[in-house]
PDB file of C-alpha atoms in Angstrom:
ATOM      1  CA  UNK A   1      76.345 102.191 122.173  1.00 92.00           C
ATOM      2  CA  UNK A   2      77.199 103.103 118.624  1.00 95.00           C
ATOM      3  CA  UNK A   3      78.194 100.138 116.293  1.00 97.00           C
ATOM      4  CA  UNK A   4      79.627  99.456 112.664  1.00 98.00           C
ATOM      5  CA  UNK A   5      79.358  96.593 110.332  1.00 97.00           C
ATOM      6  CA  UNK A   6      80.740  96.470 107.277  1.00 97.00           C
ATOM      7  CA  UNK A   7      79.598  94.679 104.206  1.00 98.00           C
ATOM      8  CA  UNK A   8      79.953  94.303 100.652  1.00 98.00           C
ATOM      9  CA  UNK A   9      83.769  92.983 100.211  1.00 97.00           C
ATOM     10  CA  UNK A  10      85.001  90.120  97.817  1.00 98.00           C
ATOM     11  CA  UNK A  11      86.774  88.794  95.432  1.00 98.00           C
ATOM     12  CA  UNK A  12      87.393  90.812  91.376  1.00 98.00           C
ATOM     13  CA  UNK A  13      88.582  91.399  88.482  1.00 98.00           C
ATOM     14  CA  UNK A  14      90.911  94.409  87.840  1.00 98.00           C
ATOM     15  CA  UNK A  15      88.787  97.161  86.363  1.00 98.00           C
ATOM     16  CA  UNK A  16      85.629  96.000  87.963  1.00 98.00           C
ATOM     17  CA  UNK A  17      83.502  97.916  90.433  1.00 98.00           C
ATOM     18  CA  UNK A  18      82.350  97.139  94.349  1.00 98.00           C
ATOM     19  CA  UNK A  19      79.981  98.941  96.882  1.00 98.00           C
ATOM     20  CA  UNK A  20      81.068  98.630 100.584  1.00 98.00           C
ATOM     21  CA  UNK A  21      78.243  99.718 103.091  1.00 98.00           C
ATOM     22  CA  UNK A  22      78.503 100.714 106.745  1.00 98.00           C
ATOM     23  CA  UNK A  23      74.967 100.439 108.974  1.00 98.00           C
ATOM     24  CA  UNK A  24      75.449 102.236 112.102  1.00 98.00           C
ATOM     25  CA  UNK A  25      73.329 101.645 114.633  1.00 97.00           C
ATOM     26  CA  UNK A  26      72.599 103.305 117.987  1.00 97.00           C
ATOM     27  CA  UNK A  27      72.953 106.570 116.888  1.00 96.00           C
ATOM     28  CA  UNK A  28      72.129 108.111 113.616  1.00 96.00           C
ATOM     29  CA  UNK A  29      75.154 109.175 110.547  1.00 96.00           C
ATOM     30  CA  UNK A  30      74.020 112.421 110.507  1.00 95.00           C
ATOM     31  CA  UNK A  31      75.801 113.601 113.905  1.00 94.00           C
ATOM     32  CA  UNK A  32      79.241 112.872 112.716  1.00 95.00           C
ATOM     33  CA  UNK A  33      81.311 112.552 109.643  1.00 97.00           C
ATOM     34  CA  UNK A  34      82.872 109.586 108.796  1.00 98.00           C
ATOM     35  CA  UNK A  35      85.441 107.678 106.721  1.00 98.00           C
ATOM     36  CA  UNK A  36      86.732 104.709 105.150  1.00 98.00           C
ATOM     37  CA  UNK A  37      90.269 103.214 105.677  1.00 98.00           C
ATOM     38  CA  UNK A  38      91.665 100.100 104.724  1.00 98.00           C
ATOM     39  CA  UNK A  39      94.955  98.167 105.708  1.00 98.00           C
ATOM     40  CA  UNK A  40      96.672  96.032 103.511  1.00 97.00           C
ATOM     41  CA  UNK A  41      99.645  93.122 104.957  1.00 94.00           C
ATOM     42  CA  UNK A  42     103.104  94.885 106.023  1.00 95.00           C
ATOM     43  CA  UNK A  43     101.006  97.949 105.276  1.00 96.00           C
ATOM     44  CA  UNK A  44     100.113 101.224 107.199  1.00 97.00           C
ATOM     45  CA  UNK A  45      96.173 101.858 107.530  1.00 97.00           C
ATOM     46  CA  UNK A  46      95.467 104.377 105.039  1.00 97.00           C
ATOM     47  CA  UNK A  47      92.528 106.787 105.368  1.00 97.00           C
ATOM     48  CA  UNK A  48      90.775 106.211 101.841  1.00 97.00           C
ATOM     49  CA  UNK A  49      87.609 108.797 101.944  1.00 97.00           C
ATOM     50  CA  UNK A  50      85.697 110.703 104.302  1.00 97.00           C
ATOM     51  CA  UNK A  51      82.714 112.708 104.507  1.00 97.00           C
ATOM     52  CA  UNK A  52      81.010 115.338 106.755  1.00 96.00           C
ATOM     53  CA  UNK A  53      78.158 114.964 109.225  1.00 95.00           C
ATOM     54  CA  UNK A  54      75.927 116.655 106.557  1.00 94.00           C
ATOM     55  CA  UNK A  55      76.917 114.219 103.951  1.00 94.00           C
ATOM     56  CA  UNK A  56      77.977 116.647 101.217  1.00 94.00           C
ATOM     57  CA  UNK A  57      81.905 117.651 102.233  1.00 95.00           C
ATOM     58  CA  UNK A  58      84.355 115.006 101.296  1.00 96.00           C
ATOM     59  CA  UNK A  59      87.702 114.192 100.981  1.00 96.00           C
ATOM     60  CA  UNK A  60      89.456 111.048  99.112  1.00 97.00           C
ATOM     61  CA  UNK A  61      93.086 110.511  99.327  1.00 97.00           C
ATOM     62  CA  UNK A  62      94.968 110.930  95.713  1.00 97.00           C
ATOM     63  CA  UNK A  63      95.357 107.089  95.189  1.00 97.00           C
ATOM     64  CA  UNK A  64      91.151 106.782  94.487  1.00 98.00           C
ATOM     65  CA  UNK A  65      90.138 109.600  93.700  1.00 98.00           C
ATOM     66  CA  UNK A  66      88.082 109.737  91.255  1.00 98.00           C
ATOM     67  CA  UNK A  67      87.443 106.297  91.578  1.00 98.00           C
ATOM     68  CA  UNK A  68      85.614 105.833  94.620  1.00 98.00           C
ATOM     69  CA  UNK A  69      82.815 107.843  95.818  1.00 98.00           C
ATOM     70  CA  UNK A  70      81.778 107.999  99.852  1.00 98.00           C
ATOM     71  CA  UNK A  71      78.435 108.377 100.249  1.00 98.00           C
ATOM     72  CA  UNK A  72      75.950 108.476 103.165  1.00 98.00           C
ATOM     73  CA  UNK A  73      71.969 107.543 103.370  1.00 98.00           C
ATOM     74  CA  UNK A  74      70.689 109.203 106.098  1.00 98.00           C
ATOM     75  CA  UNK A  75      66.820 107.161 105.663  1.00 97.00           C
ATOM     76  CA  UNK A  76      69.435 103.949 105.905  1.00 98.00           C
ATOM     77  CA  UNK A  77      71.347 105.297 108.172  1.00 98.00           C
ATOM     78  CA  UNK A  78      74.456 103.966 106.202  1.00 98.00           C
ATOM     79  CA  UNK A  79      77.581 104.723 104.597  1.00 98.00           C
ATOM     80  CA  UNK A  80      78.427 103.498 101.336  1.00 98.00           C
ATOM     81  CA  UNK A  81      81.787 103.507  99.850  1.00 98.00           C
ATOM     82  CA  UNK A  82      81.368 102.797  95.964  1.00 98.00           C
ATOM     83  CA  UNK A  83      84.405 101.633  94.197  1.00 98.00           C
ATOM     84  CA  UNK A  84      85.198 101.329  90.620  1.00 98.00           C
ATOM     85  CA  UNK A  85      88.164 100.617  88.199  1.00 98.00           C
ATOM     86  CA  UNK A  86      89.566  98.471  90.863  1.00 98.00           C
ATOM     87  CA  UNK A  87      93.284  96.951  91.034  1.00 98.00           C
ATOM     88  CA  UNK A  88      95.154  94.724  92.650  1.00 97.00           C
ATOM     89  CA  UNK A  89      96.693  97.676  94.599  1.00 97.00           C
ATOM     90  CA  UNK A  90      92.999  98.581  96.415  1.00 98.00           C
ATOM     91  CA  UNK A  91      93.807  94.905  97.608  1.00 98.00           C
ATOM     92  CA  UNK A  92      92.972  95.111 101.614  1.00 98.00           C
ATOM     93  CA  UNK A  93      90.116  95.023 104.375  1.00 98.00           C
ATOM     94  CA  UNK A  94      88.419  97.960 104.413  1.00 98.00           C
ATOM     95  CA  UNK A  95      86.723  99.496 107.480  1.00 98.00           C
ATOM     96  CA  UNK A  96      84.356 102.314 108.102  1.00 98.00           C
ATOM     97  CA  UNK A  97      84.756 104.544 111.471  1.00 98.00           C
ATOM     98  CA  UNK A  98      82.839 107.388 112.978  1.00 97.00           C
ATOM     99  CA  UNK A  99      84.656 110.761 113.849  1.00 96.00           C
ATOM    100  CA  UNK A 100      83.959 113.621 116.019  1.00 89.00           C
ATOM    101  CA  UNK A 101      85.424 116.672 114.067  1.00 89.00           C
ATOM    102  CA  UNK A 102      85.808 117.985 110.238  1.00 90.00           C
ATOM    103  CA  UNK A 103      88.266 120.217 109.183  1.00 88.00           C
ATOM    104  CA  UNK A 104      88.961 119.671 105.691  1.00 84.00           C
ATOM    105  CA  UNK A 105      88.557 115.923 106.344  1.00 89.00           C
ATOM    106  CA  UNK A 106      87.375 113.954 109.301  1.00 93.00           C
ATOM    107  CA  UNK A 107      89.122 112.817 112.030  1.00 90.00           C
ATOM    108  CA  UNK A 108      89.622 111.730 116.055  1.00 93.00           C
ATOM    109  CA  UNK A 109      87.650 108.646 114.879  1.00 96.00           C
ATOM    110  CA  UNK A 110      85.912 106.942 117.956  1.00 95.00           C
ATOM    111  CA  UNK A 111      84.417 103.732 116.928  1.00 97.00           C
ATOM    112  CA  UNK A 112      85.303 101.322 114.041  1.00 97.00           C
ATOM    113  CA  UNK A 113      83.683  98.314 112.326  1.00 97.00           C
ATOM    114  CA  UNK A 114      85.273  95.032 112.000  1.00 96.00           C
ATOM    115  CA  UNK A 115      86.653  95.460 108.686  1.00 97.00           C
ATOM    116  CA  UNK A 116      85.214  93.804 104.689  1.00 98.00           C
ATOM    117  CA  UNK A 117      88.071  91.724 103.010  1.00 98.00           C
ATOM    118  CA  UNK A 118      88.493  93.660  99.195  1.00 98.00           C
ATOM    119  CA  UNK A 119      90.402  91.402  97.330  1.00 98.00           C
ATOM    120  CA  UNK A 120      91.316  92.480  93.300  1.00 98.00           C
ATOM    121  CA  UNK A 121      93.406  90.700  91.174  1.00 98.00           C
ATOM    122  CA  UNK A 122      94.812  90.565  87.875  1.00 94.00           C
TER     123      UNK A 122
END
């Protein structure tokens, strides 16, 4: 079966930069697109970025974009979400999922990881 884990959280500085990674396994990144999403507490999951199966498409949601840049490595077989000019708003655990269908962003996501803890402060 197809599994996620997530890596790369911690602890920042506002205006410093992070690089979350997803290595799927069982299957390889290049039959689906995928995304990002984090949740922070008393929050709503938001979907941050996502990216076709063939790894050029994307789509970021208004509150990163252009600050954080989805990327895949199909040799790796991993997704990397790299993040910079952080602030204490991108504050959350982030988690990468696998979805079956793009149309103008990815979705009907299937399997998730268990989440990175981002945490940016002042």
């Amino acid at each position: 079966r197809v599994q996620l884990v997530e890596s790369g959280g911690g602890s920042v500085q506002a205006g410093e930069s992070l690089r979350l990674s997803c290595v799927v396994s069982g299957d390889t990144i290049s039959n689906y697109c995928m995304g990002w999403f984090r949740q922070a507490p008393g929050k709503e999951r938001e979907e941050v970025a996502s990216i076709r199966h063939n790894g050029v498409d994307t789509f970021y949601a208004d509150s990163v974009k252009g600050r954080f840049t989805i990327s895949k490595d199909f040799g790796k077989n991993t997704l990397y979400l790299q993040m910079s000019a952080l602030n204490p708003d991108d504050s959350a655990v982030y988690s990468c999922a696998i979805g079956e269908v793009w149309t103008g962003n990815c979705h009907t996501y299937t399997v998730w990881g268990q989440g990175t803890q981002v945490t940016v402060s002042s």
